[in-house]
mmCIF file of C-alpha atoms in Angstrom:
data_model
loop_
_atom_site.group_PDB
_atom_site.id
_atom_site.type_symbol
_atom_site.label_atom_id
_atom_site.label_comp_id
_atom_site.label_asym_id
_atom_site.label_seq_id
_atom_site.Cartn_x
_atom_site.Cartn_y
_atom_site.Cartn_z
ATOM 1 C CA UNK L 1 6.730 15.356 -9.976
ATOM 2 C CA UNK L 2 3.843 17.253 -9.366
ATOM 3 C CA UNK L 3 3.083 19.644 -6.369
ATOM 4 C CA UNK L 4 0.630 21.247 -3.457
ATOM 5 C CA UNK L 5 0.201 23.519 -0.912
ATOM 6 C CA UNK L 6 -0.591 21.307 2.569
ATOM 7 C CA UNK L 7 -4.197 22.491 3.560
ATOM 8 C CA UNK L 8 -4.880 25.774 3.944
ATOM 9 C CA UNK L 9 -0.943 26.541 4.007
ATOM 10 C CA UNK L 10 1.746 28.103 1.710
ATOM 11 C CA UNK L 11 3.866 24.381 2.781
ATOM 12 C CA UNK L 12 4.866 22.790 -0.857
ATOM 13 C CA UNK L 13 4.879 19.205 -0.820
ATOM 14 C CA UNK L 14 4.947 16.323 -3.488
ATOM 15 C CA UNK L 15 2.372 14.669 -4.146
ATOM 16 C CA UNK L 16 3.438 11.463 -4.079
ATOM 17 C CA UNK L 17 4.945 11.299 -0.440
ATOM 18 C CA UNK L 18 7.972 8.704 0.702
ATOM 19 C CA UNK L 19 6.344 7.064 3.781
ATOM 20 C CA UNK L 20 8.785 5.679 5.707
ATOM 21 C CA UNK L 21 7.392 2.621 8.434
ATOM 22 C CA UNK L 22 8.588 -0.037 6.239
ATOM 23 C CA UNK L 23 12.173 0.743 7.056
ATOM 24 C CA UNK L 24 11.717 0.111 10.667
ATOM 25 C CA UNK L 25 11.582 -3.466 10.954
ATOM 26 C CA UNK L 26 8.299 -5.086 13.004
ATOM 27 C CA UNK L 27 5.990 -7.642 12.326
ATOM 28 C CA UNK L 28 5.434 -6.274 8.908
ATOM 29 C CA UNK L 29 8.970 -5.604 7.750
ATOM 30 C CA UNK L 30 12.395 -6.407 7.825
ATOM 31 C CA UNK L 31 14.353 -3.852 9.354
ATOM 32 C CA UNK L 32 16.297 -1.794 6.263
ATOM 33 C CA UNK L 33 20.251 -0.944 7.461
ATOM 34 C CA UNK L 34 20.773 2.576 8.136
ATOM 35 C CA UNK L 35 22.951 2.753 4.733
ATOM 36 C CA UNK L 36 20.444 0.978 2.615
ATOM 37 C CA UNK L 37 17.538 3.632 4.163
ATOM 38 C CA UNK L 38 19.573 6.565 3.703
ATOM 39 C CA UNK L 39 20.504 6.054 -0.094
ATOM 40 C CA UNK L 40 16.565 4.953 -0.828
ATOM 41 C CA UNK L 41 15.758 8.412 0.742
ATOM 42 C CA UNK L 42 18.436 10.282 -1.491
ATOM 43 C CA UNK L 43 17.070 8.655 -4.407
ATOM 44 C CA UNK L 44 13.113 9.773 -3.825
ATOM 45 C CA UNK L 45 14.890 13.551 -3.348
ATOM 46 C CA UNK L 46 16.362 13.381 -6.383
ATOM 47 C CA UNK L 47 13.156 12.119 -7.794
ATOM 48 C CA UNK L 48 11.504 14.658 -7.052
ATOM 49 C CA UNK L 49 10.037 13.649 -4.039
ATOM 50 C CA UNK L 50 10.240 16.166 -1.095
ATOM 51 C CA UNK L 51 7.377 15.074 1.466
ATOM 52 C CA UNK L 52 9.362 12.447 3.571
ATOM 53 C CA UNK L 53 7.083 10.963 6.526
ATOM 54 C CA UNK L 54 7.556 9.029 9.565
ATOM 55 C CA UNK L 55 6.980 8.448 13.196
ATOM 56 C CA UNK L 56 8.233 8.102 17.182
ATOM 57 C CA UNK L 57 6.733 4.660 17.257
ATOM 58 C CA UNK L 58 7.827 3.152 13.912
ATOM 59 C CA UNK L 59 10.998 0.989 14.972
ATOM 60 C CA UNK L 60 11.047 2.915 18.649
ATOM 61 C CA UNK L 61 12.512 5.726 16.641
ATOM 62 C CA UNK L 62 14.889 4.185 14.584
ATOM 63 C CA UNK L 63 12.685 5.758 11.012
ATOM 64 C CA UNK L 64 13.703 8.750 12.966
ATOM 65 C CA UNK L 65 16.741 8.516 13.489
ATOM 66 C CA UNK L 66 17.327 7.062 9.724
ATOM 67 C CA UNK L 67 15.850 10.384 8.584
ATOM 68 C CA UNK L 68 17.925 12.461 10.389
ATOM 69 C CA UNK L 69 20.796 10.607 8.939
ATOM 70 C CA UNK L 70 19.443 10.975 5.288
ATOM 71 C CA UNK L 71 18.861 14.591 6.296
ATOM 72 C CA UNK L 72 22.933 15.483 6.972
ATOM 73 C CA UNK L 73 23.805 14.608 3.596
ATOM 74 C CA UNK L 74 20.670 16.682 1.776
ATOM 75 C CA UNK L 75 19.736 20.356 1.626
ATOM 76 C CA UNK L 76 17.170 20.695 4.376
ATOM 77 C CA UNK L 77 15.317 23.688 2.500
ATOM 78 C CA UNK L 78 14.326 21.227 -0.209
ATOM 79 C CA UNK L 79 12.580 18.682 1.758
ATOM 80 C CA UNK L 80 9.286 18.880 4.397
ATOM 81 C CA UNK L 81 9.561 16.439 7.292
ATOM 82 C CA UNK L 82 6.874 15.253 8.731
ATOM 83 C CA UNK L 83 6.179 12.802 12.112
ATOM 84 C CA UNK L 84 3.974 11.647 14.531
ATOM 85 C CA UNK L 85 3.504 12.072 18.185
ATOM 86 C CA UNK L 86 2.498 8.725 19.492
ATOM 87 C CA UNK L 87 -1.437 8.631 20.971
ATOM 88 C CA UNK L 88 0.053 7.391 24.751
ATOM 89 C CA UNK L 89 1.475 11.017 24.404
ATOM 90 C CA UNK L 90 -0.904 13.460 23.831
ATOM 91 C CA UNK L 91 -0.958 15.122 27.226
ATOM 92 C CA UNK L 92 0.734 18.379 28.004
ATOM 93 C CA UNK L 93 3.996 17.883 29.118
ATOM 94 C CA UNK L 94 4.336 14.520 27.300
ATOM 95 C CA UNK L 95 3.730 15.882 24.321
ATOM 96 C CA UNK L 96 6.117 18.705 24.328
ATOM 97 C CA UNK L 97 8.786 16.113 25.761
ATOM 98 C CA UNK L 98 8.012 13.963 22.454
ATOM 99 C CA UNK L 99 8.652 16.396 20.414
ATOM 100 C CA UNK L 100 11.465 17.784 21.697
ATOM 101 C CA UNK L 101 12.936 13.666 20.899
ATOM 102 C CA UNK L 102 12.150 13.459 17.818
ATOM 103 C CA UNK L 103 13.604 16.939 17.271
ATOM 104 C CA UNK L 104 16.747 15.728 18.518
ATOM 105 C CA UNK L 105 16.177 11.794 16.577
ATOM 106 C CA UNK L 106 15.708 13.958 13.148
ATOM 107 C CA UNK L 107 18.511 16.250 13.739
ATOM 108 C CA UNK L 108 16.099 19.223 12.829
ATOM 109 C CA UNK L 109 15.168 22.265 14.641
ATOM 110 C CA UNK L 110 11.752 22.587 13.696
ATOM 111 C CA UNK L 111 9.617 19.455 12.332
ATOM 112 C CA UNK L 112 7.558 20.650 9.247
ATOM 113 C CA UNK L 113 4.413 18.762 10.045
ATOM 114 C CA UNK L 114 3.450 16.805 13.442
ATOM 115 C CA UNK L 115 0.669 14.706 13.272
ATOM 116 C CA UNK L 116 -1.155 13.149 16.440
ATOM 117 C CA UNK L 117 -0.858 9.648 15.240
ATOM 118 C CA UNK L 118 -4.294 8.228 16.533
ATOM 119 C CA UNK L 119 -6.236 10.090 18.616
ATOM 120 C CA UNK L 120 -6.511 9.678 22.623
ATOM 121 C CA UNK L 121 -10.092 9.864 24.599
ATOM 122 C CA UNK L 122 -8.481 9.714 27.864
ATOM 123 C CA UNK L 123 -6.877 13.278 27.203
ATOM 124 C CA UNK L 124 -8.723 16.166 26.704
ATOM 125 C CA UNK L 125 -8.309 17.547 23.390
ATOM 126 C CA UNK L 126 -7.561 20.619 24.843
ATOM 127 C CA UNK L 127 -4.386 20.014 26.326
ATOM 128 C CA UNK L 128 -3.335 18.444 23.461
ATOM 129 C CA UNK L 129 -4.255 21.809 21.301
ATOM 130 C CA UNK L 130 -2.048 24.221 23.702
ATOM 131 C CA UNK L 131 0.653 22.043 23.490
ATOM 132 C CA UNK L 132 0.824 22.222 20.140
ATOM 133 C CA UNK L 133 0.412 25.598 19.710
ATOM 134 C CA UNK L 134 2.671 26.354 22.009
ATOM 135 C CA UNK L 135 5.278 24.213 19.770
ATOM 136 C CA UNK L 136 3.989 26.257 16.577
ATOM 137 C CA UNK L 137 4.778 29.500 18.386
ATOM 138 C CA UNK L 138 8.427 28.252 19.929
ATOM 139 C CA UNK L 139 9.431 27.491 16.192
ATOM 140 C CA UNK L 140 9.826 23.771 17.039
ATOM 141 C CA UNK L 141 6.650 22.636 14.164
ATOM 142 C CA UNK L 142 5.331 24.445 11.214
ATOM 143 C CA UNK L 143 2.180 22.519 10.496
ATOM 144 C CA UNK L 144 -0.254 20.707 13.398
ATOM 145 C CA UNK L 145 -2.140 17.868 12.253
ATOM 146 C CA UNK L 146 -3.778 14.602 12.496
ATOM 147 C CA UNK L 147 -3.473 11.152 11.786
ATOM 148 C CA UNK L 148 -6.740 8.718 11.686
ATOM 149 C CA UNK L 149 -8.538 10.658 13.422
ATOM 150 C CA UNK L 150 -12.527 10.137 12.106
ATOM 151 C CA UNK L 151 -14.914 12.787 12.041
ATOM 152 C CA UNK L 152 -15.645 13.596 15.463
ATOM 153 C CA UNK L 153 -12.361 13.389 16.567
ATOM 154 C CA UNK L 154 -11.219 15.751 13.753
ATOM 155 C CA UNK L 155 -13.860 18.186 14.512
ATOM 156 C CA UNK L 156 -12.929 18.046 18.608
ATOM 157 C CA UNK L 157 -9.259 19.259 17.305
ATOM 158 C CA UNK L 158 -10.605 21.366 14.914
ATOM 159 C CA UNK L 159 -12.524 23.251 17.608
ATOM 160 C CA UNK L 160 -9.311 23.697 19.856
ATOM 161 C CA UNK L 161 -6.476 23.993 16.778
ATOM 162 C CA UNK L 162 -6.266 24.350 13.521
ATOM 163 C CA UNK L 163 -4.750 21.276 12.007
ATOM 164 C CA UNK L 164 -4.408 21.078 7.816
ATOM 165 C CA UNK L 165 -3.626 17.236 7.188
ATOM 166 C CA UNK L 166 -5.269 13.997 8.128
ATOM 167 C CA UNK L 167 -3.416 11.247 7.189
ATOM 168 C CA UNK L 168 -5.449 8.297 6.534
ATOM 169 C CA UNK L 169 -5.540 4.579 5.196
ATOM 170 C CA UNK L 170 -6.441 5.159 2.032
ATOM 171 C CA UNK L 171 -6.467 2.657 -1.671
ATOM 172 C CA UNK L 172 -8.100 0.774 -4.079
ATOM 173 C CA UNK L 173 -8.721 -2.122 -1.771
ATOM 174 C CA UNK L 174 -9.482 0.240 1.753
ATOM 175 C CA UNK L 175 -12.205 3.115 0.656
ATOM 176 C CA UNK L 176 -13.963 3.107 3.992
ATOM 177 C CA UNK L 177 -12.466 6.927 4.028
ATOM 178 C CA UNK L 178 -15.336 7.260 1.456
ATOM 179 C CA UNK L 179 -18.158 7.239 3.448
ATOM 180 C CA UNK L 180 -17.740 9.770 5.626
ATOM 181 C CA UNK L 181 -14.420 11.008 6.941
ATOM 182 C CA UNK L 182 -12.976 12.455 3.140
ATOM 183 C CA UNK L 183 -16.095 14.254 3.189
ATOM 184 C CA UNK L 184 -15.280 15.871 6.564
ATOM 185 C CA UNK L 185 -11.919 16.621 5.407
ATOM 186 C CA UNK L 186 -13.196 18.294 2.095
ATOM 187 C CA UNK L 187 -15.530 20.712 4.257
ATOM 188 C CA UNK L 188 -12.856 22.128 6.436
ATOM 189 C CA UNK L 189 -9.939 22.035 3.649
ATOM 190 C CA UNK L 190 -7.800 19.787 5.070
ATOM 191 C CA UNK L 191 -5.807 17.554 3.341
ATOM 192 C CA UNK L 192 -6.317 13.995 2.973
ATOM 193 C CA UNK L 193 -2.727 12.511 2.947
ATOM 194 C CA UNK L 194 -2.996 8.764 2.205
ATOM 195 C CA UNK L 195 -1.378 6.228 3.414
ATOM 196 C CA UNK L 196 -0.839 2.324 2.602
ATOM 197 C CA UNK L 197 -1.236 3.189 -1.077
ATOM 198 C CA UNK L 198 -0.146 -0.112 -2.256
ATOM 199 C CA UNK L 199 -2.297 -2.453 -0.040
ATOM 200 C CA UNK L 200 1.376 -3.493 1.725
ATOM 201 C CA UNK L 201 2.046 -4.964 -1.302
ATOM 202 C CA UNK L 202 -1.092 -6.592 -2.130
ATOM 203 C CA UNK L 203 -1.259 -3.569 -5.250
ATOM 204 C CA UNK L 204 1.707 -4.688 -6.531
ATOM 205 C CA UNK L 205 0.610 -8.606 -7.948
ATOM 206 C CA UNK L 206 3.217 -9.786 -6.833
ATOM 207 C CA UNK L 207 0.610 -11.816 -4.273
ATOM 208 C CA UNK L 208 -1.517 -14.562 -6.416
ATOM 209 C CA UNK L 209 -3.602 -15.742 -3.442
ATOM 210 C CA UNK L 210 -4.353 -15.216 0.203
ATOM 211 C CA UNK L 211 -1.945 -17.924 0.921
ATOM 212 C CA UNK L 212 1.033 -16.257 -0.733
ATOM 213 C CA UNK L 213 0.722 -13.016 1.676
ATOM 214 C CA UNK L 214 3.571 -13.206 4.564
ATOM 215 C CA UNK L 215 1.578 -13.323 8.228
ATOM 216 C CA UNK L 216 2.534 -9.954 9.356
ATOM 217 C CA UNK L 217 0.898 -8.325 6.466
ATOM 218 C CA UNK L 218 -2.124 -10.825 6.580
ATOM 219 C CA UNK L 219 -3.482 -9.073 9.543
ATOM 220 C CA UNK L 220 -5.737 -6.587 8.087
ATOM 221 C CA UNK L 221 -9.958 -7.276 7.782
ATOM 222 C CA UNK L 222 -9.658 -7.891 4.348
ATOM 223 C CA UNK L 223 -8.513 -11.255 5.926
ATOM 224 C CA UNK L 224 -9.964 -14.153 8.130
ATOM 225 C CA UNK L 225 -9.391 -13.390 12.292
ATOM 226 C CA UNK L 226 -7.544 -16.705 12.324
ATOM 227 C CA UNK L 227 -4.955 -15.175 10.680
ATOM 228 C CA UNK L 228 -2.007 -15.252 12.890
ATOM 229 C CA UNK L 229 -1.398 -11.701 13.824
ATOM 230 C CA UNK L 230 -5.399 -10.522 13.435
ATOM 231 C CA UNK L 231 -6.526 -8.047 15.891
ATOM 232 C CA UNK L 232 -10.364 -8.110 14.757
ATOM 233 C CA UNK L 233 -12.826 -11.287 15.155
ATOM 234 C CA UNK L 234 -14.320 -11.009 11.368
ATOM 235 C CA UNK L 235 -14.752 -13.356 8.624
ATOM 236 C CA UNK L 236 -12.640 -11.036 6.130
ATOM 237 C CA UNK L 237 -13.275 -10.601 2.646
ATOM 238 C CA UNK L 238 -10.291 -12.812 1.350
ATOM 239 C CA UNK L 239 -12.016 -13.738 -1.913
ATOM 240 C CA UNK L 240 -13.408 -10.260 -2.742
ATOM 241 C CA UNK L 241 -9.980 -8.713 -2.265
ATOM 242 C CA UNK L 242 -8.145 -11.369 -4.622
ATOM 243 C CA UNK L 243 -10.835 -11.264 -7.426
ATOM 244 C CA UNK L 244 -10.743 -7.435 -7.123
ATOM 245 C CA UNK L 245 -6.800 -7.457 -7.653
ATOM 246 C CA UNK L 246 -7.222 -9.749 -10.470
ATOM 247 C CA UNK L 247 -9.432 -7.292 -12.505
ATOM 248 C CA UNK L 248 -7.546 -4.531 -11.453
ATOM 249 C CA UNK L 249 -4.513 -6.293 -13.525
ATOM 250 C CA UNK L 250 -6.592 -6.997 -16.242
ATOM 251 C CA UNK L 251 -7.886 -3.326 -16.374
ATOM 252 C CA UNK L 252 -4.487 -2.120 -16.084
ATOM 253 C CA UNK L 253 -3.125 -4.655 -18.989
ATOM 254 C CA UNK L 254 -5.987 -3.194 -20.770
ATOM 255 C CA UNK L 255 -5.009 0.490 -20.667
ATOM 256 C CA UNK L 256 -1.077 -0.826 -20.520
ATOM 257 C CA UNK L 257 -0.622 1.350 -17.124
ATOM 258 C CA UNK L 258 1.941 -0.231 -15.181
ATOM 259 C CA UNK L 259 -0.172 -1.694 -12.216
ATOM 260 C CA UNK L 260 1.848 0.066 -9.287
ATOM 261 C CA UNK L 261 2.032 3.287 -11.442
ATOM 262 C CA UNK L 262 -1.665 2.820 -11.482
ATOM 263 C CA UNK L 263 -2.353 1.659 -7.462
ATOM 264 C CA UNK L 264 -0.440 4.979 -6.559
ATOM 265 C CA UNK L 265 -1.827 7.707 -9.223
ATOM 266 C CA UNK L 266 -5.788 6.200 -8.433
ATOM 267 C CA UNK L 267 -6.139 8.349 -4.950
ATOM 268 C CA UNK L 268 -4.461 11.435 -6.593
ATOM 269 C CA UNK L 269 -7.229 11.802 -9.009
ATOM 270 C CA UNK L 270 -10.086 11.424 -6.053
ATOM 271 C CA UNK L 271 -11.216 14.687 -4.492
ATOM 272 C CA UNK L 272 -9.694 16.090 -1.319
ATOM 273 C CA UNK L 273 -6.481 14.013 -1.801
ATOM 274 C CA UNK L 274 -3.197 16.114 -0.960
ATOM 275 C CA UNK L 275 -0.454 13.447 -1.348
ATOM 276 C CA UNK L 276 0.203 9.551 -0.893
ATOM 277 C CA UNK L 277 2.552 7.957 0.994
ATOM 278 C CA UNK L 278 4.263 5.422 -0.914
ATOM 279 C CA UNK L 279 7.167 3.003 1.435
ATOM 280 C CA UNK L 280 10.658 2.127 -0.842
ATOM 281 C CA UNK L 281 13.515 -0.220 0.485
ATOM 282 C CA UNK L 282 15.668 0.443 -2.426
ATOM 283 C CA UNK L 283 16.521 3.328 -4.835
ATOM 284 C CA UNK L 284 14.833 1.728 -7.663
ATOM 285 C CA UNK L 285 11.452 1.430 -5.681
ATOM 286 C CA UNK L 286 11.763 5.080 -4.799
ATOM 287 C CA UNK L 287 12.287 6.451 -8.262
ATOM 288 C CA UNK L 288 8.934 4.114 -9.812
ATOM 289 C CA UNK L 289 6.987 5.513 -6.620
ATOM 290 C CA UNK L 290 7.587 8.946 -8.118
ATOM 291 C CA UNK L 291 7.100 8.429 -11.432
ATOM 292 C CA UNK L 292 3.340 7.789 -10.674
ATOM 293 C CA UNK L 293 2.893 11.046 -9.632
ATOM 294 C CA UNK L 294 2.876 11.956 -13.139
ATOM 295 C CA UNK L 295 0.963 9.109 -14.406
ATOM 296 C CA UNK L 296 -2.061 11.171 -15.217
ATOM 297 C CA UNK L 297 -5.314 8.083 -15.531
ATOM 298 C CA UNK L 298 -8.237 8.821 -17.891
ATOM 299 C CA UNK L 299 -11.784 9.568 -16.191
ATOM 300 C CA UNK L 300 -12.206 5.889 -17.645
ATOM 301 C CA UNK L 301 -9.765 3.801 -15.700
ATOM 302 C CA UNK L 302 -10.452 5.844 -12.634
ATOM 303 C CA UNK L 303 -14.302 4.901 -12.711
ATOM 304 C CA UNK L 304 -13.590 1.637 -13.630
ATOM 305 C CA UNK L 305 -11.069 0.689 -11.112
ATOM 306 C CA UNK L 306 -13.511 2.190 -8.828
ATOM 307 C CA UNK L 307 -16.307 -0.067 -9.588
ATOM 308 C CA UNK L 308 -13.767 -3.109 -9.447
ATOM 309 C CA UNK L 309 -13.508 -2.907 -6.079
ATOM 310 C CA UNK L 310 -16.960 -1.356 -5.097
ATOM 311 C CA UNK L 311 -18.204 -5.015 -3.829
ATOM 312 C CA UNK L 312 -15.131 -5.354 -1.626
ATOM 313 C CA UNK L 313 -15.776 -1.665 -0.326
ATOM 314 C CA UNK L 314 -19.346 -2.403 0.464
ATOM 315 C CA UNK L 315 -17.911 -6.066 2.430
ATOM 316 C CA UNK L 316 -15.178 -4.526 4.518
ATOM 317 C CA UNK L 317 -18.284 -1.578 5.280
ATOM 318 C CA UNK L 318 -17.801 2.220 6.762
ATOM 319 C CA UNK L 319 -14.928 1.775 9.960
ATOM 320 C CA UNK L 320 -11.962 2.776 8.736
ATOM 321 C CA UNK L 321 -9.678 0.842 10.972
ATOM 322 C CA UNK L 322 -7.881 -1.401 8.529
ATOM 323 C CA UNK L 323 -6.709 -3.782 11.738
ATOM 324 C CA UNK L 324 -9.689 -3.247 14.324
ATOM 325 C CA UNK L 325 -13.176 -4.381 14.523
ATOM 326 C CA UNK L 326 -13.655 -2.142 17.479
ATOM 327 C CA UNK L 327 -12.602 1.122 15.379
ATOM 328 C CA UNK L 328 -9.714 3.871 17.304
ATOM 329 C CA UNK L 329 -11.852 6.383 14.820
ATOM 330 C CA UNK L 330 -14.394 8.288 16.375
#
């Protein structure tokens, strides 16, 4: 496993990440039992993987709480926890209230890094920032930061707090990142931490067609609004995606790099990328996850790959909102 400092921050973290929605159970997953959870997480530990990520909203807390049991039964010093304050809790005293849940959810006394999970215009950014600072100063977080938040939102934090992580939607098949918010990222040295790594699955080829994706995870633009569980009104991109993932095999066949190996290690080689969050239901998931981290892809494959899915990037265009037409970044 390799490792980084978070930002601007002496925080160690692995740089592949164990992201931790899928567990939750919504209309993308099936819920994983508490045992099933726990073991997956003990098995990314001993893989070497210490960054362990999740979220208030993801299952209503239950990722939370399945964390917190995980965390009993490992050494808390060798792990950094990381969630999200939901965006319908950004103000003042919701915000400290949130935190002080999933303090208690986690079983922790201080979270390592607390991201504001989308950004909210109807607070003021400012309130948000003295909450948090307030938390940083009581001991109860280590690390603000943000969570697909787009330039100007990341600069309007930036102004009030100083936040070293933005995690972001970020793969082979979803570059919009790439046109402008990595860049912002890169000039104020904060970490891009990626999430979604594996397309929800679509990265793995296990998926032969459009057809063959469940509903729940069909719901992103790369597919048509008439898609059951679409959010945007687009046409999607269903046939750029799928011939994409087809060379993308082929290229991977070519350089015999196993495909998810090579899905995960492609954003570690971009610049400003800190760590990727990679989702595992089962031990055996967790442990390939990490071995990516030391998959280490010639300057070849990494251009190439790139310019497989250049058409697609230029389709699905700049807004980084995998699920919205009407983009939550600013």
């Amino acid at each position: 496993m390799e490792y980084t400092t978070l930002g601007r921050t002496d925080v160690s973290v692995s740089r592949v990440g164990l992201g931790l929605w899928n567990v939750s159970g919504d209309v993308n997953w099936d819920r994983v039992e508490e045992d099933d959870a726990v073991e997956t997480i003990q098995a990314a530990v001993d893989a070497g993987i210490t960054f362990l990520d999740t979220a208030e909203a993801y299952g209503d807390g239950y990722s939370e709480s399945v964390l917190g049991a995980a965390l009993e039964t490992l050494n808390r010093d060798d792990v950094v926890v990381a969630t999200k304050a939901h965006q319908s809790n950004l103000a003042y005293d919701d915000l400290k209230a949130a935190c002080e849940a999933s303090l208690d959810r986690l079983g922790v006394d201080t979270i390592d890094v607390y991201y504001l999970h989308y950004p909210n215009p109807d607070v003021p950014v400012s309130e948000t920032a003295r909450a948090l600072r307030e938390l940083r100063e009581e001991g109860k977080i280590r690390v603000p930061a943000v969570s697909n938040h787009g330039v100007r939102d990341l600069n309007d934090v930036l102004e009030e707090v100083r936040v070293e992580a933005n995690q972001l939607p970020y793969n082979l098949l979803w570059r919009a990142i790439e046109y402008e918010v990595k860049d912002a990222c890169v000039e104020n040295d904060v970490d891009a931490v990626c999430y979604s790594a594996l397309a929800q699955g679509l990265l793995t080829g296990r998926f032969d067609s459009p057809d063959d994706v469940p509903a729940g995870r069909a719901r992103t633009r790369h597919f048509s609004s008439e898609r059951e569980h679409a959010r945007h009104g687009e046409a999607g991109a269903e046939a750029e995606t799928f011939a994409a993932i087809e060379e993308f095999e082929a290229l991977c066949e070519e350089f015999d790099v196993p495909m998810v190996e090579a899905a995960i290690a492609w954003p570690l080689h971009r610049e400003g990328v800190g760590s990727v969050l990679v989702g595992a239901t089962s031990p055996e998931q967790a442990r390939a996850n990490a071995a990516a981290a030391e998959r280490s892809l010639p300057p070849e494959f990494v251009e190439r790959a790139a310019d497989i899915t250049a058409e697609l990037k230029e389709a699905l265009g700049p807004n980084p909102d995998p699920w919205q037409s009407e983009s939550r970044y600013r």
